[in-house]
Amino acid sequence: MGVVAGAIVRTNDCFQIACVTKKYPIFFMLSDLLNAKSRILREYLQVRTGRVIALPTYRMEGVRLNENVAILGGAASPVGKMQGVSEDGIQQLEHEVLAKLVVEALADAGLEKSDVGSMIFTLPRPYTQQKYFATFMANYLRLPCDGLVMEVMGNGMTPALAFQTAIDQVRLGRTKVALALGVNFETGTPSAEHMMSSMRATGDVDFHTPFGFTPISWYAMDAVRYIHEHNSSREDIASVAVKNRRHAMDNPIAQYRKPMSLDDVLAQRPIVEPLGLFEVPGRGDGAVCLVVASEDVARGTGKPFVRVKGEGFYHEGAHQISEMPNDMISFEAAKIAGAKAFLNAGISAKNLDLAEIYAPCTIVEILVAEALGLCPRGQGARQAANGETSVGGRIPICTSGGLLSRGHPAYVTALYSYFEVLEQLRGRGGARQVSDAELGIVCTELGNYNAAMVHVLEAVA
Amino acid sequence: MTNDVQQMTGKRAYPPRKSEFTQVFWDGVAQGRFRTTKCGKCERTSFPPKPICPHCWSDQVSWTDLSGHGVLYSATTVHAGPAAFAADLPYRVGIVDLDEGMRVATRILDDTKLDEPVELVALAYEDGPLYGARRAPADK
């Protein structure tokens, strides 16, 4: 036909493929194309194998692009030390840990292996032995896929990007069921050595790193500025760690579950002033698998599920800081991404029943809560100290225990956040259950909240 | 305009790289001179210096002098650091808002408090320059 250019265009509520031939522009529905392609695919498979391939019908059909997407199931390992070193003799292997979770998550979702058509992995840490992990796992699980099989990376946002990409695979019609999954193994590498790599990710290697900025030094400077501007205190900020520990004590997969008082937190050695050891994240290994599906598949299982009701993303175009002086602690990206997600979901912050916030340090949870409108500006620390963000309070934040107590296996951390909201919205939160939880939010970031990704999640019985 | 150059013993813990473009900046720092790039089209400055203006993407940039004076926006003392900085621990880093309306991140050499005036000083290590900020003298 002599196509010289093509593009996907959006008209009203559907997508079309626009092609320009040498003579005419041609438009056709993407779903037509997908159906045509599916027929070709089916015939091709028949020719190749000499038999009719029994794939679920929906893996061979086009899907409406604006379809609702659901989280239908999930499984997560306890956060802690899993990665060994060769001197240990017997070690845990990353793919063995993850494969078990895949099976468990699919059973939780009420689906079969053959339903899955895409796997979006978080990129493993550089210290993970097995490289090219996604394609290795496709073999390990013996899972042919029509949709994408890939690894994504975006520092702390990595798991959120994997989740979003899985959603997009379903929404684009490349599959009806996608997995967002990953394993983060890092405890076999000492912290000082680990920081040699992580400091290069959270700053300009030529204009920040040479001075000795560490990833959490930026958050510490947020805390210093917050105390300075809002007449807050280290004590109020540190209360977030106490609150999150109390939540984690009721979470069986949390890394740190021993009771902890405010005095315990304040007595720790300083790490990045004013933050001490219990106000910054520990390091841990972890693995999670989430099952994302189109809403019709989710409904077909007859199980309760969680609808992805709204999404928002924003990158402010800065890396830690830019040369333009701004209000660093207003977390503009979280503010904008949150507003977009609320608009997309047709709700406002006050409708939320709980929030899982990606907050490596106490202060970050406070600043994000303020940016999202969960707490008034300058009052987030005080409200945390008053119990307003605890389970049973006005708006429970980080019921899982958050990064500080549930744990922070960085490249899968946000998958744990989605998993927590999935459990809460299905009423499976145990002693930390938020009563009548119907609407939850997950907020993730990269840099010093230079970018934020927000998902509004809704319980569907 | 030049700023103080402080002689340092030993080598830099994590030396910055130099390109043909950024060596102008680093060679200036070695002599106590702070410069960055200014766009000839939109007339805005940027930091670090760049051959492309980040604001309007023009390549019509030229060097402009900085006073090296500003105020401390925020700072922290690092007690647990990467292996390369172990010998420096604890050390203070911070964010300085320069009088020219530009924000830079650097080592903070004393206990200056937030919003107090600071000045940049060149740090001449045996293997090359870095810079830091300290409390500005009252008469400046």
GROMACS .gro file of N, CA and C in nm, chain A residues 69-70 117-121 148 150 152 159-181 290-294 308 311 415 455:
model
  126
   69VAL      N    1  -0.896  -0.129   3.441
   69VAL     CA    2  -0.794  -0.228   3.477
   69VAL      C    3  -0.801  -0.252   3.628
   70ALA      N    4  -0.777  -0.377   3.666
   70ALA     CA    5  -0.790  -0.417   3.806
   70ALA      C    6  -0.662  -0.482   3.856
  117GLY      N    7  -0.032  -1.298   2.980
  117GLY     CA    8   0.024  -1.267   2.849
  117GLY      C    9   0.132  -1.162   2.850
  118SER      N   10   0.176  -1.119   2.967
  118SER     CA   11   0.280  -1.016   2.974
  118SER      C   12   0.341  -1.016   3.113
  119MET      N   13   0.472  -0.996   3.119
  119MET     CA   14   0.539  -0.988   3.250
  119MET      C   15   0.631  -0.866   3.251
  120ILE      N   16   0.601  -0.774   3.340
  120ILE     CA   17   0.682  -0.654   3.353
  120ILE      C   18   0.760  -0.663   3.484
  121PHE      N   19   0.890  -0.677   3.471
  121PHE     CA   20   0.977  -0.695   3.588
  121PHE      C   21   1.043  -0.563   3.629
  148LEU      N   22   0.434  -0.760   2.631
  148LEU     CA   23   0.575  -0.737   2.658
  148LEU      C   24   0.627  -0.820   2.774
  150MET      N   25   0.967  -0.763   2.990
  150MET     CA   26   1.074  -0.663   2.997
  150MET      C   27   1.105  -0.628   3.142
  152VAL      N   28   1.202  -0.289   3.387
  152VAL     CA   29   1.200  -0.143   3.389
  152VAL      C   30   1.284  -0.092   3.505
  159PRO      N   31   0.934   0.012   4.075
  159PRO     CA   32   0.818  -0.078   4.083
  159PRO      C   33   0.689  -0.013   4.037
  160ALA      N   34   0.675   0.118   4.055
  160ALA     CA   35   0.555   0.187   4.008
  160ALA      C   36   0.552   0.189   3.856
  161LEU      N   37   0.670   0.203   3.794
  161LEU     CA   38   0.677   0.200   3.648
  161LEU      C   39   0.643   0.061   3.596
  162ALA      N   40   0.685  -0.042   3.669
  162ALA     CA   41   0.650  -0.179   3.629
  162ALA      C   42   0.499  -0.198   3.637
  163PHE      N   43   0.440  -0.147   3.745
  163PHE     CA   44   0.295  -0.157   3.764
  163PHE      C   45   0.221  -0.082   3.653
  164GLN      N   46   0.267   0.041   3.625
  164GLN     CA   47   0.202   0.122   3.521
  164GLN      C   48   0.215   0.056   3.385
  165THR      N   49   0.331   0.001   3.357
  165THR     CA   50   0.353  -0.064   3.227
  165THR      C   51   0.263  -0.187   3.213
  166ALA      N   52   0.244  -0.261   3.322
  166ALA     CA   53   0.154  -0.377   3.320
  166ALA      C   54   0.011  -0.331   3.291
  167ILE      N   55  -0.030  -0.222   3.358
  167ILE     CA   56  -0.163  -0.164   3.332
  167ILE      C   57  -0.176  -0.128   3.185
  168ASP      N   58  -0.073  -0.062   3.134
  168ASP     CA   59  -0.077  -0.016   2.994
  168ASP      C   60  -0.083  -0.134   2.896
  169GLN      N   61  -0.017  -0.244   2.929
  169GLN     CA   62  -0.023  -0.362   2.842
  169GLN      C   63  -0.167  -0.412   2.831
  170VAL      N   64  -0.238  -0.410   2.943
  170VAL     CA   65  -0.377  -0.453   2.941
  170VAL      C   66  -0.462  -0.352   2.864
  171ARG      N   67  -0.435  -0.225   2.893
  171ARG     CA   68  -0.517  -0.121   2.831
  171ARG      C   69  -0.492  -0.110   2.680
  172LEU      N   70  -0.371  -0.140   2.638
  172LEU     CA   71  -0.338  -0.136   2.495
  172LEU      C   72  -0.391  -0.259   2.422
  173GLY      N   73  -0.440  -0.354   2.498
  173GLY     CA   74  -0.493  -0.472   2.435
  173GLY      C   75  -0.389  -0.576   2.398
  174ARG      N   76  -0.271  -0.562   2.452
  174ARG     CA   77  -0.167  -0.660   2.420
  174ARG      C   78  -0.186  -0.789   2.500
  175THR      N   79  -0.262  -0.779   2.607
  175THR     CA   80  -0.295  -0.896   2.688
  175THR      C   81  -0.415  -0.860   2.774
  176LYS      N   82  -0.478  -0.960   2.832
  176LYS     CA   83  -0.585  -0.934   2.928
  176LYS      C   84  -0.533  -0.942   3.071
  177VAL      N   85  -0.422  -1.013   3.086
  177VAL     CA   86  -0.365  -1.032   3.219
  177VAL      C   87  -0.214  -1.010   3.212
  178ALA      N   88  -0.163  -0.924   3.299
  178ALA     CA   89  -0.019  -0.897   3.302
  178ALA      C   90   0.030  -0.909   3.446
  179LEU      N   91   0.155  -0.948   3.460
  179LEU     CA   92   0.215  -0.951   3.593
  179LEU      C   93   0.309  -0.831   3.609
  180ALA      N   94   0.301  -0.765   3.723
  180ALA     CA   95   0.401  -0.665   3.762
  180ALA      C   96   0.476  -0.728   3.878
  181LEU      N   97   0.604  -0.752   3.859
  181LEU     CA   98   0.674  -0.835   3.957
  181LEU      C   99   0.822  -0.803   3.963
  290LEU      N  100   0.233  -0.898   4.146
  290LEU     CA  101   0.095  -0.851   4.139
  290LEU      C  102   0.033  -0.897   4.008
  291VAL      N  103  -0.095  -0.931   4.013
  291VAL     CA  104  -0.167  -0.972   3.893
  291VAL      C  105  -0.259  -0.859   3.851
  292VAL      N  106  -0.234  -0.805   3.732
  292VAL     CA  107  -0.314  -0.695   3.678
  292VAL      C  108  -0.398  -0.751   3.564
  293ALA      N  109  -0.526  -0.717   3.560
  293ALA     CA  110  -0.614  -0.775   3.458
  293ALA      C  111  -0.718  -0.674   3.414
  294SER      N  112  -0.775  -0.698   3.298
  294SER     CA  113  -0.886  -0.614   3.255
  294SER      C  114  -1.004  -0.641   3.350
  308VAL      N  115  -0.820   0.015   3.932
  308VAL     CA  116  -0.731   0.132   3.918
  308VAL      C  117  -0.820   0.247   3.872
  311GLU      N  118  -0.497   0.779   3.777
  311GLU     CA  119  -0.352   0.777   3.765
  311GLU      C  120  -0.301   0.919   3.742
  415LEU      N  121   0.590  -0.199   4.494
  415LEU     CA  122   0.504  -0.315   4.472
  415LEU      C  123   0.445  -0.359   4.606
  455HIS      N  124  -0.145   0.653   4.210
  455HIS     CA  125  -0.257   0.568   4.168
  455HIS      C  126  -0.366   0.572   4.274
   0.00000   0.00000   0.00000
